[in-house]
Short mmCIF file of C-alpha atoms in Angstrom, two decimals:
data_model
loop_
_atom_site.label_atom_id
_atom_site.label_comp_id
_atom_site.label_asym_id
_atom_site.label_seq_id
_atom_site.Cartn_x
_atom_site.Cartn_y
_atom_site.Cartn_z
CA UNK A 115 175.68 -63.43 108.80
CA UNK A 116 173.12 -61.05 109.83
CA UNK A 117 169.64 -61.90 110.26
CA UNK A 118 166.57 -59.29 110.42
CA UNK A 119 162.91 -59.94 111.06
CA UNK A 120 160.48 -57.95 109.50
CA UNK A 121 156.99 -57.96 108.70
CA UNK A 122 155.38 -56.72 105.15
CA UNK A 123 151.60 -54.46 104.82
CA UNK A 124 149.84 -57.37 105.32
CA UNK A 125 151.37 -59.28 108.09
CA UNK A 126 153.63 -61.45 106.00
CA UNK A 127 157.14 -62.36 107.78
CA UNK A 128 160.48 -61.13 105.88
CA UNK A 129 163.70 -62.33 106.91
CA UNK A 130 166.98 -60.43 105.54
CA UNK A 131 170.15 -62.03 105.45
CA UNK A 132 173.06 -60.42 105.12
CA UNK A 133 176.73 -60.74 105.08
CA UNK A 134 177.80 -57.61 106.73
CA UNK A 135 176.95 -57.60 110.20
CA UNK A 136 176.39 -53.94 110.36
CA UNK A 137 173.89 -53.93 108.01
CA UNK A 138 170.86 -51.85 108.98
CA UNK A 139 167.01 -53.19 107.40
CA UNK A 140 164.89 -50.70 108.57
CA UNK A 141 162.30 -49.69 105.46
CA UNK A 142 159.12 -49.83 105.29
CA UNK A 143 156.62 -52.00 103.36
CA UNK A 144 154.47 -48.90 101.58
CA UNK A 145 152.01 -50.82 99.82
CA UNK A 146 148.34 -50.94 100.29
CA UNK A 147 147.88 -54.60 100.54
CA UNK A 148 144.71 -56.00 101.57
CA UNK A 149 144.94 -58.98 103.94
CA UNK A 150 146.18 -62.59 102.91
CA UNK A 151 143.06 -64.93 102.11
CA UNK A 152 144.12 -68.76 101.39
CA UNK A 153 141.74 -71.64 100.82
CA UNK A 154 144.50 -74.09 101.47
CA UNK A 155 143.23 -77.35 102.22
CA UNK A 156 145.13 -80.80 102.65
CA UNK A 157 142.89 -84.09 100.85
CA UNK A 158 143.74 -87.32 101.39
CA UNK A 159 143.80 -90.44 98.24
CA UNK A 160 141.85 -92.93 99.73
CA UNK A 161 143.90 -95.58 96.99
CA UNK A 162 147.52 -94.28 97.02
CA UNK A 163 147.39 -92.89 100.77
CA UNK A 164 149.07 -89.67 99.41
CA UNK A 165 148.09 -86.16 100.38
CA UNK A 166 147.13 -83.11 97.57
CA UNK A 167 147.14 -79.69 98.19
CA UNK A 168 143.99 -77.73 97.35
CA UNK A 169 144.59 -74.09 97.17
CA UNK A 170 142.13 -72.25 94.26
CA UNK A 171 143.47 -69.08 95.50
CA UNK A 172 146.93 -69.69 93.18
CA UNK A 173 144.82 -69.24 90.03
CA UNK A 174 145.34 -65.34 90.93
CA UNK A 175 149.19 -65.38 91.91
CA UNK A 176 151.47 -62.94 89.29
CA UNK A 177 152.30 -64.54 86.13
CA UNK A 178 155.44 -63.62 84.35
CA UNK A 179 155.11 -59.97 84.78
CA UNK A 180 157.73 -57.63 82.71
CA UNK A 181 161.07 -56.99 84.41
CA UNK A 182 160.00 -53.30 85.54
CA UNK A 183 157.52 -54.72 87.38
CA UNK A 184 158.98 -57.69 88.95
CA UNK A 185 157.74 -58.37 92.52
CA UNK A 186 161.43 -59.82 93.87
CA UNK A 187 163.41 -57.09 92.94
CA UNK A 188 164.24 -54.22 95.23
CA UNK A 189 161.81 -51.79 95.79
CA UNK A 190 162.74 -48.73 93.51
CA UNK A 191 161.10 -45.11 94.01
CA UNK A 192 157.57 -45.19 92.69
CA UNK A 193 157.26 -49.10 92.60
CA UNK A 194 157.20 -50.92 95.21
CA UNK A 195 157.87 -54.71 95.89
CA UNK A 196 158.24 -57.55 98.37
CA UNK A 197 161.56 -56.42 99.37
CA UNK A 198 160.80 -52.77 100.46
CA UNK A 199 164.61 -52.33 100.34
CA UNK A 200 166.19 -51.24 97.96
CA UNK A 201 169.22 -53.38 97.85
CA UNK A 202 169.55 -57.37 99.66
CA UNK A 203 171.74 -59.60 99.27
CA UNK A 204 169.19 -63.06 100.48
CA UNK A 205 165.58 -62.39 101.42
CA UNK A 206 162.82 -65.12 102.39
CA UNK A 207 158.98 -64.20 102.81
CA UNK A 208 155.83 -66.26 103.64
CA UNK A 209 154.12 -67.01 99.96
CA UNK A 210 151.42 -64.22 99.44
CA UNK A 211 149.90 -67.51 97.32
CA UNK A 212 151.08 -70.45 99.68
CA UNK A 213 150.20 -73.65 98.00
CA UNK A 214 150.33 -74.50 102.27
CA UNK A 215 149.11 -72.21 104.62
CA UNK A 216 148.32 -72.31 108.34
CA UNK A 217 147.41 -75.84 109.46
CA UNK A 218 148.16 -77.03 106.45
CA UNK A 219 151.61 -75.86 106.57
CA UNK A 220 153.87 -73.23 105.24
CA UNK A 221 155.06 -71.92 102.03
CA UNK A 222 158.01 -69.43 101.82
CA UNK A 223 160.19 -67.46 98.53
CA UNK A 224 163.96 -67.57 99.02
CA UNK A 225 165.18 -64.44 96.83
CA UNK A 226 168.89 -65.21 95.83
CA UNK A 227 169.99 -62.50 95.07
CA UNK A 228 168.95 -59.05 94.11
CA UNK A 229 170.09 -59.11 90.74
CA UNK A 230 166.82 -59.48 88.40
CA UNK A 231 168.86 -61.05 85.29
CA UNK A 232 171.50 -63.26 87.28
CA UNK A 233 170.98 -66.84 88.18
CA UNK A 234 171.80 -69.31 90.70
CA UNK A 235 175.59 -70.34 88.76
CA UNK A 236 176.17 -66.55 88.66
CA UNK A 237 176.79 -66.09 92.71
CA UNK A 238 180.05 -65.84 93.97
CA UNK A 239 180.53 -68.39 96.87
CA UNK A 240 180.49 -65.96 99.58
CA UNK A 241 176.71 -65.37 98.11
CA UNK A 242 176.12 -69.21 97.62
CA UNK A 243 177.23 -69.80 101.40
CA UNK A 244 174.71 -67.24 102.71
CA UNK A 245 171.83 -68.69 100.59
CA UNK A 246 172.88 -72.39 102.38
CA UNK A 247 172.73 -70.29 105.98
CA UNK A 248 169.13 -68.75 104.94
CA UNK A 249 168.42 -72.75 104.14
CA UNK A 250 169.25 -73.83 107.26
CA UNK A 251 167.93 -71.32 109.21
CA UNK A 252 164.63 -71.59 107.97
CA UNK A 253 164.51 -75.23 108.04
CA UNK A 254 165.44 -75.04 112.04
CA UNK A 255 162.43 -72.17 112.26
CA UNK A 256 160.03 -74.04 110.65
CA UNK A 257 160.74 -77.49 112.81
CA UNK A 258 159.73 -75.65 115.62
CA UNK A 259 156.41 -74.89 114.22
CA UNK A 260 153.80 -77.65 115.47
CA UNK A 261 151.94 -78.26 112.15
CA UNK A 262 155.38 -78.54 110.01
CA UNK A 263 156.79 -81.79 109.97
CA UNK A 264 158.98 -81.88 106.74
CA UNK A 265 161.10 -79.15 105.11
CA UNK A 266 161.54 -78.97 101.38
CA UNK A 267 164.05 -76.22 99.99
CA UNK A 268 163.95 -76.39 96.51
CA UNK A 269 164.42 -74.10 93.13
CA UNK A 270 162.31 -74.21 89.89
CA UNK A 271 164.75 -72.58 87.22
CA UNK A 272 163.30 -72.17 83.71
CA UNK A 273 159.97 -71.77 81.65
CA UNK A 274 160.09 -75.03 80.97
CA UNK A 275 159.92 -76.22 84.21
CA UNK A 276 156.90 -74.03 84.79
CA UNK A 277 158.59 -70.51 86.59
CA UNK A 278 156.22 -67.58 86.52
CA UNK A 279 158.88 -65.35 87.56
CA UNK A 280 162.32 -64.93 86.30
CA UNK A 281 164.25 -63.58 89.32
CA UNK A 282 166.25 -66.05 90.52
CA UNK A 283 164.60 -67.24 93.50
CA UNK A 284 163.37 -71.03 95.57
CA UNK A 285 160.90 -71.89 97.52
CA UNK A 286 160.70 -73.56 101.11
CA UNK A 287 157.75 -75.60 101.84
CA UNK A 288 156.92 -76.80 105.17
CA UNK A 289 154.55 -79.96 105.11
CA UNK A 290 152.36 -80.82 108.09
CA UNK A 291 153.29 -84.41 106.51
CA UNK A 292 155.64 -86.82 105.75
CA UNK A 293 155.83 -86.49 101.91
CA UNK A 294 155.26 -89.85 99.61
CA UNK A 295 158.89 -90.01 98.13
CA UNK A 296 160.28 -89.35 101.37
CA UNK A 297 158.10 -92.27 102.44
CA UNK A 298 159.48 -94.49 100.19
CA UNK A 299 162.89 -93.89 101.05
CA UNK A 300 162.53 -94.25 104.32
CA UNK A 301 160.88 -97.80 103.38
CA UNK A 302 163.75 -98.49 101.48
CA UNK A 303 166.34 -98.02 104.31
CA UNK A 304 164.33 -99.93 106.96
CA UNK A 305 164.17 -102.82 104.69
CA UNK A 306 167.68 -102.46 104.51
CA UNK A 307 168.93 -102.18 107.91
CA UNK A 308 166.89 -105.32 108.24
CA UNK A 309 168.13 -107.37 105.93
CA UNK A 310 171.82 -106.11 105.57
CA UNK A 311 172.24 -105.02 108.81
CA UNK A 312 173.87 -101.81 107.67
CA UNK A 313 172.65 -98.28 106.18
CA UNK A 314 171.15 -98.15 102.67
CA UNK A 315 172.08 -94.87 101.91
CA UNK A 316 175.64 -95.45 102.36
CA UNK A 317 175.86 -98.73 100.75
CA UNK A 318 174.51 -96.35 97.20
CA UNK A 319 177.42 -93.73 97.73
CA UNK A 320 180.01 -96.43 98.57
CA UNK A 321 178.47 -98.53 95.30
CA UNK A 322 179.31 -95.75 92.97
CA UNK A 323 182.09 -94.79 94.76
CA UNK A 324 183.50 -98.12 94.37
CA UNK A 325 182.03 -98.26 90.55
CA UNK A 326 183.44 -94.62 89.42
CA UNK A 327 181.52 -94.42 86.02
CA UNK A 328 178.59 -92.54 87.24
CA UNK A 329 180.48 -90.20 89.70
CA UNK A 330 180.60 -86.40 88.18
CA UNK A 331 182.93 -85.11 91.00
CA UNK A 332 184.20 -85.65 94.44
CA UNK A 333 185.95 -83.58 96.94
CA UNK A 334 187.26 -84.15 100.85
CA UNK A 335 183.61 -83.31 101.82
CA UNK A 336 180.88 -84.09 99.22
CA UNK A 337 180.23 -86.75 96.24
CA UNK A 338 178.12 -86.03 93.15
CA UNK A 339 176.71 -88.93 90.88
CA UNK A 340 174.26 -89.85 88.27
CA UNK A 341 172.08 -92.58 89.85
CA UNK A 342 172.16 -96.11 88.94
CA UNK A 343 168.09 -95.56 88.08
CA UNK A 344 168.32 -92.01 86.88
CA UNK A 345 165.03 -91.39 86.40
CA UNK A 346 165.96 -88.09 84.33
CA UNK A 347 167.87 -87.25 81.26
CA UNK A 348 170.45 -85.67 83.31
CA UNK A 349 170.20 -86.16 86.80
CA UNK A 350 173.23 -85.56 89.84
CA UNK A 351 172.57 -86.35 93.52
CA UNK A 352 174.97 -85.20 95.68
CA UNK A 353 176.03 -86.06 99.36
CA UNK A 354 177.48 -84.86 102.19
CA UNK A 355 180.22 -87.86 102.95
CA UNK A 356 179.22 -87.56 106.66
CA UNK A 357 175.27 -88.66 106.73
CA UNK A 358 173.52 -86.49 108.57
CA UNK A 359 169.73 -86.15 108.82
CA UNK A 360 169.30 -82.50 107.78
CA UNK A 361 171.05 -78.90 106.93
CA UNK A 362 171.11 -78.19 110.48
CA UNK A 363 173.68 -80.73 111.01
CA UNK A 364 176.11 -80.57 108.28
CA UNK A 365 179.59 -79.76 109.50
CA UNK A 366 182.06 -76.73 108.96
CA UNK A 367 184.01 -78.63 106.40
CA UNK A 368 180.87 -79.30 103.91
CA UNK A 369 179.46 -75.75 105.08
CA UNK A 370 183.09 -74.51 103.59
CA UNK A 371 183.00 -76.75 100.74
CA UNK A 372 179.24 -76.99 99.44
CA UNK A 373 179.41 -73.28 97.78
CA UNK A 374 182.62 -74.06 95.27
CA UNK A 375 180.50 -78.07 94.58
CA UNK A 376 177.43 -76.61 94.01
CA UNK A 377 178.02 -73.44 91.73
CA UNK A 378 180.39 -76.18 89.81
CA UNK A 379 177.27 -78.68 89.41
CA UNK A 380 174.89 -75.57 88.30
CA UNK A 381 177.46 -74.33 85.42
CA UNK A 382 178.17 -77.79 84.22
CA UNK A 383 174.31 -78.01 83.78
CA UNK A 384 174.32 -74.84 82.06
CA UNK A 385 176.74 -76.37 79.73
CA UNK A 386 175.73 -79.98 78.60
CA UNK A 387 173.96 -78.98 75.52
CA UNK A 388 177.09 -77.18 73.79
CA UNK A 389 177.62 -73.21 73.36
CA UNK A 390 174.64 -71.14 71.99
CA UNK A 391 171.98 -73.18 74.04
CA UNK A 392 169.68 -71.48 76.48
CA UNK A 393 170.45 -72.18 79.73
CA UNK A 394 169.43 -75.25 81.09
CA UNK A 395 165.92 -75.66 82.79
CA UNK A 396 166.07 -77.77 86.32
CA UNK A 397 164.63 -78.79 89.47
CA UNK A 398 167.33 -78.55 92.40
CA UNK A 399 165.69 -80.29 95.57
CA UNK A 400 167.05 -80.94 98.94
CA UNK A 401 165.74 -84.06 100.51
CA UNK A 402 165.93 -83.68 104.34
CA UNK A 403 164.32 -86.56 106.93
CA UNK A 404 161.28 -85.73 108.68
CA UNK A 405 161.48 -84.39 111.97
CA UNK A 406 159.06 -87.19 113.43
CA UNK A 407 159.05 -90.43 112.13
CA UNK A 408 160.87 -94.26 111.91
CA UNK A 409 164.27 -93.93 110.44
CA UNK A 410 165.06 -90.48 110.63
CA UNK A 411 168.48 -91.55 111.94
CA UNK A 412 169.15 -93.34 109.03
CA UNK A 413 168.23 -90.99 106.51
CA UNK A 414 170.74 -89.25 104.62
CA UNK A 415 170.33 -85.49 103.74
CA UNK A 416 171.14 -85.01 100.36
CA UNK A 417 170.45 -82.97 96.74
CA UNK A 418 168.96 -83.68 93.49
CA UNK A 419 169.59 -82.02 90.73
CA UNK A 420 167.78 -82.70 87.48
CA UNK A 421 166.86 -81.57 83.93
CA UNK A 422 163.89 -81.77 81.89
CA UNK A 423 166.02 -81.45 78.66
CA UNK A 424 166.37 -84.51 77.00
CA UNK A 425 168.80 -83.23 73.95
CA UNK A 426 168.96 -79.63 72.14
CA UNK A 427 165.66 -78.11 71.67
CA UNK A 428 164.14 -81.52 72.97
CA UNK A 429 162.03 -81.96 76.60
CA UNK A 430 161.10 -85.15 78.54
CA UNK A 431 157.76 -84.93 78.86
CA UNK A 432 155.76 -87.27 81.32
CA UNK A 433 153.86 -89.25 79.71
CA UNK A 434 151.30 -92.34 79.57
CA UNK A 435 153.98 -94.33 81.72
CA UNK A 436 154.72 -91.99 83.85
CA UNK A 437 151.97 -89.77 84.51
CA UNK A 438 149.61 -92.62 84.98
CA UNK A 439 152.01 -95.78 86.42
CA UNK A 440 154.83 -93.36 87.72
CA UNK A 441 157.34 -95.73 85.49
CA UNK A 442 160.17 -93.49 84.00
CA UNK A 443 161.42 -94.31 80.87
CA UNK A 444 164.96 -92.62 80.30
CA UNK A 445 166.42 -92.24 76.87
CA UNK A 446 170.13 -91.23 78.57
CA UNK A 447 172.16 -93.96 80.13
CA UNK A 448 173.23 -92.73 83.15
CA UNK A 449 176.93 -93.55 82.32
CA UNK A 450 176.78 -91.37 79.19
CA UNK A 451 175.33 -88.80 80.99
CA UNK A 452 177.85 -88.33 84.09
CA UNK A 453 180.42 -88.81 81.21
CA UNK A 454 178.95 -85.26 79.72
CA UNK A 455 179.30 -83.69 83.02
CA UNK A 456 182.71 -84.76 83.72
CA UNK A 457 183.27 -83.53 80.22
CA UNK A 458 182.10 -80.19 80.49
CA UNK A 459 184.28 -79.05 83.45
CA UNK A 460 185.02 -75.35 84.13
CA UNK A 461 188.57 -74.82 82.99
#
């Protein structure tokens, strides 16, 4: 992998990553852009103890502009882009409308690929393996920034899920604190090791090991399961079988293996609903340990990959329960759904 640091009209950082090592990123950002202004500001719940994001300046960020005008593509003669190249095969920039920004953290766009109509299932794993580098490599930059002290890579794929733009792209947010569901897992686990003795989140991957009927696949380096709680319709977490505490530290064999796992999880997704369905809208979400805090040795770096589609043409929408006592109510058992996936194989 190549990496190249560059900087866009206004400042912005822009890494390229490429696979040939001889790859030369020289062009230049030709815009006229006026200097980033963010009103980012972190507030604290005085009766949950969690932490919003106040950042007004979103209301103006680009809403699903036309293809032609798309603002992850390539630059092309007489339009001009984020990527001034005109050809990349992964790209990450700082957010131009950071929901984070400065001490509040740090907000980045992970372009995929350069493709405007492809999608995450359509790489090839030699593409899929150099998004996971860019991953990693951005999550060890941003831990040695002194106001970031939790790394979230994550992709929003889908209308439904809220996308503005269709290019298949993440997002990497760097939060200057520990995040409330991370909290509660790391709760969770110290309870554990004090009561069993023993690591929580390898007593849940050797429980459905063991159990088999919510496991969707499993290979020499990685597991992938419905939960026992799924709190979505179709839901898959999947593991690295040697814990580690972040990206940084998974090994050659699941660096080898994750591209051939993953792209097989996505295109099962795009699958479950039968032929002649859109493709499926998710939320793909690495949980990583912070880089600070009690129990980051026992955490367990892992994925989770959900849907918001309950059936064909139907959503699960959050509702009185769980918008306003954060109670799920799921209408799949999570045996029937891990069934579908396992059903729904690529040949």
């Amino acid at each position: 992998m190549k990496k190249t640091v560059t900087t866009l009209a206004d400042g912005r950082e822009l890494i390229y990553y490429d696979a040939a090592e001889d790859t030369v990123r020289d062009a230049v950002d030709q815009r006229p852009l006026d200097p980033v202004s963010t009103s980012s500001e972190i507030r604290r719940d005085p009766l949950l103890g969690d932490a919003v994001a106040i950042a007004s300046h979103r209301q103006s960020r680009t809403y699903h502009p036309p293809a032609d005008a798309c603002p992850l593509c390539p630059s092309r003669e007489g339009r001009h882009s984020e990527i001034p190249d005109d050809h990349y095969d992964v790209a990450v920039f700082e957010n131009r409308f950071p929901s984070l920004a400065g001490d509040s953290g740090r907000c980045e766009v992970v372009c995929f690929t350069s493709d405007h109509d492809a999608s995450f299932a359509d790489l090839t794993e030699e593409q899929a393996a150099l998004v996971l580098a860019a991953w990693t490599d951005r999550t060890a930059a941003l831990a040695a920034l002194g106001q970031v002290t939790q790394v979230f890579c994550f992709e929003n794929r889908g209308a439904e899920i809220g996308v503005t733009l269709g290019h298949p792209h993440g997002q990497i947010y760097g939060y200057p604190f520990v995040t409330p569901r991370t909290e509660l897992m790391l709760r969770s686990a110290a309870r554990h090791r004090e009561e069993a003795g023993a690591n929580l989140f390898d007593a849940v991957v050797a429980r459905e090991e063991k159990d088999g009927s919510r496991v969707v696949l499993a290979t020499d380096h990685w597991i992938a399961f419905v939960p026992y709680a799924a709190h979505w319709p179709y839901e898959v977490h999947l593991y690295p079988r040697r814990r580690v505490p972040d990206l940084r530290e998974l090994d050659d064999g699941a660096r080898t293996e994750f591209p051939q796992v993953y792209l097989e999880l996505l295109r099962r997704f795009d699958r479950i609903f039968g032929p002649g369905e859109p493709p499926t809208p998710y939320i793909s979400a690495w949980h990583q340990a912070p880089f600070v805090a009690d129990g980051r040795e026992d955490f367990a770096l892992h994925l989770e990959l959900f849907t918001i589609r309950r059936t064909s043409g139907k959503l699960k929408f959050l509702a009185g329960s769980e918008s306003g006592m954060s109670v799920f109510i799921n209408d799949v058992p999570p045996e029937a759904a891990a069934e579908r996936l396992r059903e729904v194989a690529s040949e």
